mmCIF file of C-alpha atoms in Angstrom:
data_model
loop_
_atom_site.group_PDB
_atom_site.id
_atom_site.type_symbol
_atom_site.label_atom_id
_atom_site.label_comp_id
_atom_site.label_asym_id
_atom_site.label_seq_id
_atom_site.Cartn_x
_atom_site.Cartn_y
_atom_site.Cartn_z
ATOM 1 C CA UNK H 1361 0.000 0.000 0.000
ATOM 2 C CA UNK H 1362 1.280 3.263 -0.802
ATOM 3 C CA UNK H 1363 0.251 6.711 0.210
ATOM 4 C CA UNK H 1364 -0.549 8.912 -2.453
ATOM 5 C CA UNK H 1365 -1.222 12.663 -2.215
ATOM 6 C CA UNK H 1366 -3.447 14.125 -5.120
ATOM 7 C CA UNK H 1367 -3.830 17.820 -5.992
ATOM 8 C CA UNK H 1368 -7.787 18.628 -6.625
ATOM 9 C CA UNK H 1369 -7.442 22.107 -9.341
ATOM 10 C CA UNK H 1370 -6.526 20.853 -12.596
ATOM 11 C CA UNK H 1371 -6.050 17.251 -11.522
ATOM 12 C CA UNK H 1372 -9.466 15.970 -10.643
ATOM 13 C CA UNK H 1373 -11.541 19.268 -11.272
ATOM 14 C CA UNK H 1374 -11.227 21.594 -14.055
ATOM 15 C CA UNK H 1375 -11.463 24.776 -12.889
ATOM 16 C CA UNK H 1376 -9.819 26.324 -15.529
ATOM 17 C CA UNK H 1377 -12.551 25.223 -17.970
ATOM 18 C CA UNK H 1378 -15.261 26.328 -15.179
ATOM 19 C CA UNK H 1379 -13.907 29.646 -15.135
ATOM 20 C CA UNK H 1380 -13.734 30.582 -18.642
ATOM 21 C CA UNK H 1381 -16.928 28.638 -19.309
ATOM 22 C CA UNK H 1382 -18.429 31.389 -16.975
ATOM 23 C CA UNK H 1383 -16.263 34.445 -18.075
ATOM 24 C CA UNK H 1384 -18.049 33.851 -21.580
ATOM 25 C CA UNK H 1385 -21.005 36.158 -20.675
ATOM 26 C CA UNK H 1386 -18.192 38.692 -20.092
ATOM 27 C CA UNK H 1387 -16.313 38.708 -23.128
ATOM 28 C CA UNK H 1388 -13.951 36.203 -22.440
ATOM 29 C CA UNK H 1389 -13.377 33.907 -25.356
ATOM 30 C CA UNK H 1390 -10.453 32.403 -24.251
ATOM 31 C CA UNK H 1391 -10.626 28.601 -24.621
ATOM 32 C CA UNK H 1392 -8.475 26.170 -21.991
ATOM 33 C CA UNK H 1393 -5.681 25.065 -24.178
ATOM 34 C CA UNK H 1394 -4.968 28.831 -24.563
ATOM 35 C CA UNK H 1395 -4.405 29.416 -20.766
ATOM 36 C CA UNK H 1396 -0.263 29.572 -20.575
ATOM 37 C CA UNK H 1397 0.032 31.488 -17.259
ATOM 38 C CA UNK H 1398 -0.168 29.853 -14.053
ATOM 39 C CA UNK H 1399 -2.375 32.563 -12.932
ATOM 40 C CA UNK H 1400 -4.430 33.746 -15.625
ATOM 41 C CA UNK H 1401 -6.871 35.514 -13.540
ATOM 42 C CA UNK H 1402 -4.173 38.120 -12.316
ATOM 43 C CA UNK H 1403 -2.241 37.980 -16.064
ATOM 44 C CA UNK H 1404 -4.457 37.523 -18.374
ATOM 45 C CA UNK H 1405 -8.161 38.379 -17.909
ATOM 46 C CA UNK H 1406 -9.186 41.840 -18.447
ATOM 47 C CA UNK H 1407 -9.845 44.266 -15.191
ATOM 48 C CA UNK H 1408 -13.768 43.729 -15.433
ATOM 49 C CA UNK H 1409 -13.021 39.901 -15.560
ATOM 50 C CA UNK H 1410 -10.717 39.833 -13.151
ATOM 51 C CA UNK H 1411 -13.487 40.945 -10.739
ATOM 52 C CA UNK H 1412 -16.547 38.616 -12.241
ATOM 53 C CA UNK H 1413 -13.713 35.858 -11.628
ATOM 54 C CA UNK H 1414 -13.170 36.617 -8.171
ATOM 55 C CA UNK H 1415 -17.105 36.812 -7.354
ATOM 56 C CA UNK H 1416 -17.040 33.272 -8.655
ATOM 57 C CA UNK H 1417 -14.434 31.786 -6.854
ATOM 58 C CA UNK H 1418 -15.704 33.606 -3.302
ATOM 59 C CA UNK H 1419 -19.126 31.498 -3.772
ATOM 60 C CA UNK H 1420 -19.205 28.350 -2.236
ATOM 61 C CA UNK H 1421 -21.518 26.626 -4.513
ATOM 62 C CA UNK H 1422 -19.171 27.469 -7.418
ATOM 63 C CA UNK H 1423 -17.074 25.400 -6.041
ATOM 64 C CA UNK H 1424 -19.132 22.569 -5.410
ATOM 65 C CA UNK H 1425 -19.959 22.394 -8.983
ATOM 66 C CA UNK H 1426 -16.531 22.252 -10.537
ATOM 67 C CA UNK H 1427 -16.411 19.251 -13.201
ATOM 68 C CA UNK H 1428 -14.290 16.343 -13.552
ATOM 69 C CA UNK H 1429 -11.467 15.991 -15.879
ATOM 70 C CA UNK H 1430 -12.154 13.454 -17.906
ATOM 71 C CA UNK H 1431 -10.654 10.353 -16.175
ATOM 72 C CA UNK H 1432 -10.437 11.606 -12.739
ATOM 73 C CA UNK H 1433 -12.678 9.201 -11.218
ATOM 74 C CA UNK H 1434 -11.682 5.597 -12.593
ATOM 75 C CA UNK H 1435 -7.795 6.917 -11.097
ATOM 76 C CA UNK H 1436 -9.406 7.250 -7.715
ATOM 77 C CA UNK H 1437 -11.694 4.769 -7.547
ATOM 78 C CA UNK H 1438 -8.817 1.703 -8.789
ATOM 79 C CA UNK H 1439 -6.484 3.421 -6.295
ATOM 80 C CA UNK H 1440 -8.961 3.269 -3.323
ATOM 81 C CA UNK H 1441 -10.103 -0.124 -4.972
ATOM 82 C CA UNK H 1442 -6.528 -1.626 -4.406
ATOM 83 C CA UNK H 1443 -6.427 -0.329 -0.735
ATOM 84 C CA UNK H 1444 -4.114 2.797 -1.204
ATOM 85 C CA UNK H 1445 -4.379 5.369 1.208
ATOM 86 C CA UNK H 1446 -5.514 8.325 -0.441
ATOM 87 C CA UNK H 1447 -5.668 11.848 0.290
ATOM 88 C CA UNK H 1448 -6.742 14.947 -1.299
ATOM 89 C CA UNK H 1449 -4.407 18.366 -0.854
ATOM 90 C CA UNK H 1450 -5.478 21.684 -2.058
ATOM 91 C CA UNK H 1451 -4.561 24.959 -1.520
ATOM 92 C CA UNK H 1452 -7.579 26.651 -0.063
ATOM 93 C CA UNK H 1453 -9.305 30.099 -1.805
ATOM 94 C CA UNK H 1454 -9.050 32.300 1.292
ATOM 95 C CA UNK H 1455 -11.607 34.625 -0.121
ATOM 96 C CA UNK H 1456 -14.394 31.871 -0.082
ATOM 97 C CA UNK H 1457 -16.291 31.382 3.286
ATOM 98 C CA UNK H 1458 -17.281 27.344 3.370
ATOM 99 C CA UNK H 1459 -14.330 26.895 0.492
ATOM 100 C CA UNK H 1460 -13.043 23.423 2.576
ATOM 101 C CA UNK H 1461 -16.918 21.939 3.467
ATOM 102 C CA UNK H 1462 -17.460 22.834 -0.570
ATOM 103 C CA UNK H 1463 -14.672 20.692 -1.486
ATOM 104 C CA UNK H 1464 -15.304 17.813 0.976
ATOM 105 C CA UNK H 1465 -18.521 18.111 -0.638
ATOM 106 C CA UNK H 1466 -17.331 18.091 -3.945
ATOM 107 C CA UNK H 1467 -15.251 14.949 -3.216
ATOM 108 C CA UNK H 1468 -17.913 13.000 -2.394
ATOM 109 C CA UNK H 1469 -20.783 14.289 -4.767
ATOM 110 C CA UNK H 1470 -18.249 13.744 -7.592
ATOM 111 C CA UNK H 1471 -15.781 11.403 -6.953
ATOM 112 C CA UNK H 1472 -17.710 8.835 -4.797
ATOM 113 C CA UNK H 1473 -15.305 9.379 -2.083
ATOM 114 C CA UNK H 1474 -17.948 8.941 0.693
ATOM 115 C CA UNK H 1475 -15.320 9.307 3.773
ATOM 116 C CA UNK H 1476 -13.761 12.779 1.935
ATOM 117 C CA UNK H 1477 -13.596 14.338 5.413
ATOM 118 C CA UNK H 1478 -11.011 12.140 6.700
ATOM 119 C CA UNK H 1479 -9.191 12.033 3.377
ATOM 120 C CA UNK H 1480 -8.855 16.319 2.516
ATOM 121 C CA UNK H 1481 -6.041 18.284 3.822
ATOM 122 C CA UNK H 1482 -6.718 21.581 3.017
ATOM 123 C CA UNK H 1483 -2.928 23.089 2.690
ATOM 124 C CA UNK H 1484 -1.579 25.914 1.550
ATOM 125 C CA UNK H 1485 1.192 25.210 -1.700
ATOM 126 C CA UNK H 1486 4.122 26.154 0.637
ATOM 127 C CA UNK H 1487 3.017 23.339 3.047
ATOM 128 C CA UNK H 1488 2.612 20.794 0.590
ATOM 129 C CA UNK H 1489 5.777 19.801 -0.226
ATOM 130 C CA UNK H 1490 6.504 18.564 3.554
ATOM 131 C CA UNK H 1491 3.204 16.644 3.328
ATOM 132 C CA UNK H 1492 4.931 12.595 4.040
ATOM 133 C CA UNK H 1493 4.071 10.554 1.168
ATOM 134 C CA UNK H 1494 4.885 7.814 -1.592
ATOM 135 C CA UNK H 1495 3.697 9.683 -4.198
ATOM 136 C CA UNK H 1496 2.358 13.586 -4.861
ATOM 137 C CA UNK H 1497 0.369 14.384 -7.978
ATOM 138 C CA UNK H 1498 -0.002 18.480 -8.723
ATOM 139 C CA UNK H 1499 -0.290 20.298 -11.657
ATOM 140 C CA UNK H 1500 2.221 23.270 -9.994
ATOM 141 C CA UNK H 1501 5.478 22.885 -11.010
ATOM 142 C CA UNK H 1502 7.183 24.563 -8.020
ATOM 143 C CA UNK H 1503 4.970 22.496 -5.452
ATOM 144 C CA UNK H 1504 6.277 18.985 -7.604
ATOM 145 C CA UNK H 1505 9.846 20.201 -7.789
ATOM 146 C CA UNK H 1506 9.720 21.070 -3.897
ATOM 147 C CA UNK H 1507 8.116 18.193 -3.043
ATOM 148 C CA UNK H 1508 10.533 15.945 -4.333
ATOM 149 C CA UNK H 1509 13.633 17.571 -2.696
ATOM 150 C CA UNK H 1510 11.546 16.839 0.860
ATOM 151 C CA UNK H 1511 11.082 13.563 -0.350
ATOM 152 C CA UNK H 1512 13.751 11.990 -2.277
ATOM 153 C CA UNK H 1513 12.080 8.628 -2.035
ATOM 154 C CA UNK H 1514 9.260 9.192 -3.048
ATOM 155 C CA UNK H 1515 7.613 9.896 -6.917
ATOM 156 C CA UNK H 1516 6.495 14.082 -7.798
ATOM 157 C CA UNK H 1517 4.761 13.584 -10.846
ATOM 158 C CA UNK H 1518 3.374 16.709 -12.973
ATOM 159 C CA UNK H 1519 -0.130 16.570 -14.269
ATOM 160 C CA UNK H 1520 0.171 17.941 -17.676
ATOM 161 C CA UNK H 1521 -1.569 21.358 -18.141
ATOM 162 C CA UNK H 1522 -0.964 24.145 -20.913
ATOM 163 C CA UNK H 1523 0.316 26.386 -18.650
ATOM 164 C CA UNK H 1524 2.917 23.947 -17.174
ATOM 165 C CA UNK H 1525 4.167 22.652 -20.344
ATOM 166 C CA UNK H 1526 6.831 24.371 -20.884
ATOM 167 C CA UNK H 1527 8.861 23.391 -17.651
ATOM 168 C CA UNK H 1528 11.234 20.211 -18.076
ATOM 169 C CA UNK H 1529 10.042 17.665 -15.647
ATOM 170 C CA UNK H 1530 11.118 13.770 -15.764
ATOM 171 C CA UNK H 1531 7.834 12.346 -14.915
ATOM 172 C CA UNK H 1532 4.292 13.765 -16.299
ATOM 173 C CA UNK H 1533 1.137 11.981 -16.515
ATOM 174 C CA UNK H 1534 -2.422 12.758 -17.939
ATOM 175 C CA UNK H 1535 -5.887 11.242 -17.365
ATOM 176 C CA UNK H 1536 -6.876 8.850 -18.356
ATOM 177 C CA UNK H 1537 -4.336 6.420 -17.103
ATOM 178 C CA UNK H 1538 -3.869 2.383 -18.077
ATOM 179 C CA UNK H 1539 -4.606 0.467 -14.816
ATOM 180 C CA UNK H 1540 -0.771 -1.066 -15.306
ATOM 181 C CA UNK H 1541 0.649 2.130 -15.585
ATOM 182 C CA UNK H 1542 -1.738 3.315 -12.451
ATOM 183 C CA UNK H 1543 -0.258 0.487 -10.507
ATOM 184 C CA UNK H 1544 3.517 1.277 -11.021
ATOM 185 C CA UNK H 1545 3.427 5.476 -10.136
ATOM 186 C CA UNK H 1546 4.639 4.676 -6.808
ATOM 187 C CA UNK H 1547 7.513 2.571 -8.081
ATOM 188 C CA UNK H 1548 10.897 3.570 -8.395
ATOM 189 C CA UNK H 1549 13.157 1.336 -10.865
ATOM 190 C CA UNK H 1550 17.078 1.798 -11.337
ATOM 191 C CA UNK H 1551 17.165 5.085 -13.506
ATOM 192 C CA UNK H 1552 13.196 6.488 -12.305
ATOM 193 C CA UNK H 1553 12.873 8.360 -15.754
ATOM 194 C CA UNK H 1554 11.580 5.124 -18.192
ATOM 195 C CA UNK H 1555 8.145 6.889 -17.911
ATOM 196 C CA UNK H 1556 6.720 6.850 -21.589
ATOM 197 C CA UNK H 1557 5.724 10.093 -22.814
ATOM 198 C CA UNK H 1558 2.425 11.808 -23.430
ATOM 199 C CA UNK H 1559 1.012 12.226 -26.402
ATOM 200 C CA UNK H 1560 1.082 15.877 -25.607
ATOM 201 C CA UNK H 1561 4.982 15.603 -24.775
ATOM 202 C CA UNK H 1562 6.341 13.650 -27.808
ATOM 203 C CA UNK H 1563 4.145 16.331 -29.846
ATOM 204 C CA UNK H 1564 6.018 19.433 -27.560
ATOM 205 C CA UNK H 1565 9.460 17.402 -27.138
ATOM 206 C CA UNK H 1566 9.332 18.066 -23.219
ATOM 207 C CA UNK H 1567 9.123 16.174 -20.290
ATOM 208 C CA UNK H 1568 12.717 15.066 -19.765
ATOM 209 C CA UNK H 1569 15.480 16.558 -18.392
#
C-alpha cells in the first residue's frame, strides 16, 4: 500500500474550464488550451473579468460544482479499490467562506469518495511539499519540484496542463491512465525516468530533463 497525495485544481476538477466557461457572458473567449500562465486571472483576464472571476471563486456553490477531468474518477476509484491510502491536498481560496466543506462536498458528490472528510487536507502550496508521502500528484510545477527535494524517495509527478508545459520535468502523466501504468506510479526502478511520454509531450518534445 502506498500513500498517495493528489492535488484537486486541474487534476481531478477543471477549474480552468469552469472559469472561462463562466467568463463567456463577459467577453472572455479564451478557450483552456490557450491558458499559458499559471495565474491567468491576475495575467491575463481583463480588469472587469478579473473581478466577475473573483465573485465566482468567493461562492461556495461554485465550487461545489466544478467538473471532472475526464478520467479523474476511474484513477481514484482503482487506487482506493486496491487499498491505497488516499488523500486529497489543495490549496484553499481564502476569499471563499465554506471553500473546505465545498470541497469535501465536492469529493464525495463527484468522486464517490464517501469518507472525503477524513481524506482532505486543506494546505496551503508552501506546506505541501513537507506533506509525508509515496507519491504527490499536482499540476504546480514549483509544489512537484519542492516536493521531491523533501522527499527523495518518493515519486512528484506533474499533471500535464498548458500552462505547465513548458517546464522540463522527468515524470508527467495525464488522465486517463492504463490500470498497469496506475499500478507502477509509486515505483521507483534503477534510472526512475523510463516513464513513456504523453502524447502531448512527444508532440512538444518536453518532459525530460
Amino acid at each position: 500500500m502506498a500513500t498517495f497525495l493528489i492535488d484537486c485544481d486541474g487534476v481531478l476538477c477543471n477549474f480552468t474550464e469552469a472559469l472561462l466557461r463562466d467568463l463567456r457572458a463577459h467577453g472572455c473567449e479564451l478557450q483552456s488550451h490557450e491558458i499559458t500562465e499559471w495565474d491567468f486571472i491576475r495575467d491575463v483576464l481583463t480588469a472587469k473579468q478579473r473581478d466577475v472571476a473573483y465573485d465566482l471563486c468567493a461562492d461556495a456553490e461554485w465550487w461545489r460544482e466544478l467538473p471532472v477531468i475526464a478520467g479523474a474518477e476511474s484513477v481514484v476509484n482503482d487506487l482506493l479499490e486496491n487499498d491505497h491510502n488516499v488523500l486529497f491536498v489543495s490549496s484553499p481560496w481564502v476569499a471563499c467562506e465554506g471553500w473546505e466543506f465545498a470541497r469535501r462536498d465536492w469529493l464525495k458528490r463527484k468522486l464517490g469518495v464517501n469518507d472525503a472528510a477524513k481524506r482532505f487536507l486543506s494546505l496551503p502550496s508552501e506546506l505541501k511539499s513537507h506533506y509525508r508521502g509515496d507519491v504527490l500528484i499536482d499540476d504546480k510545477p514549483e509544489t512537484v519540484v519542492a516536493w521531491q527535494a523533501n522527499h527523495p524517495h518518493g515519486r512528484g509527478w506533474l499533471y500535464h496542463a498548458p500552462y505547465n508545459h513548458q517546464v522540463t520535468w522527468q515524470r508527467r502523466l495525464e488522465w486517463p491512465l492504463h490500470p498497469e501504468h496506475l499500478s507502477s506510479l509509486h515505483i521507483r526502478d534503477e534510472h526512475d525516468v523510463t516513464w513513456k511520454l504523453t502524447p502531448y509531450e512527444k508532440t512538444h518534445r518536453i518532459g525530460r530533463a
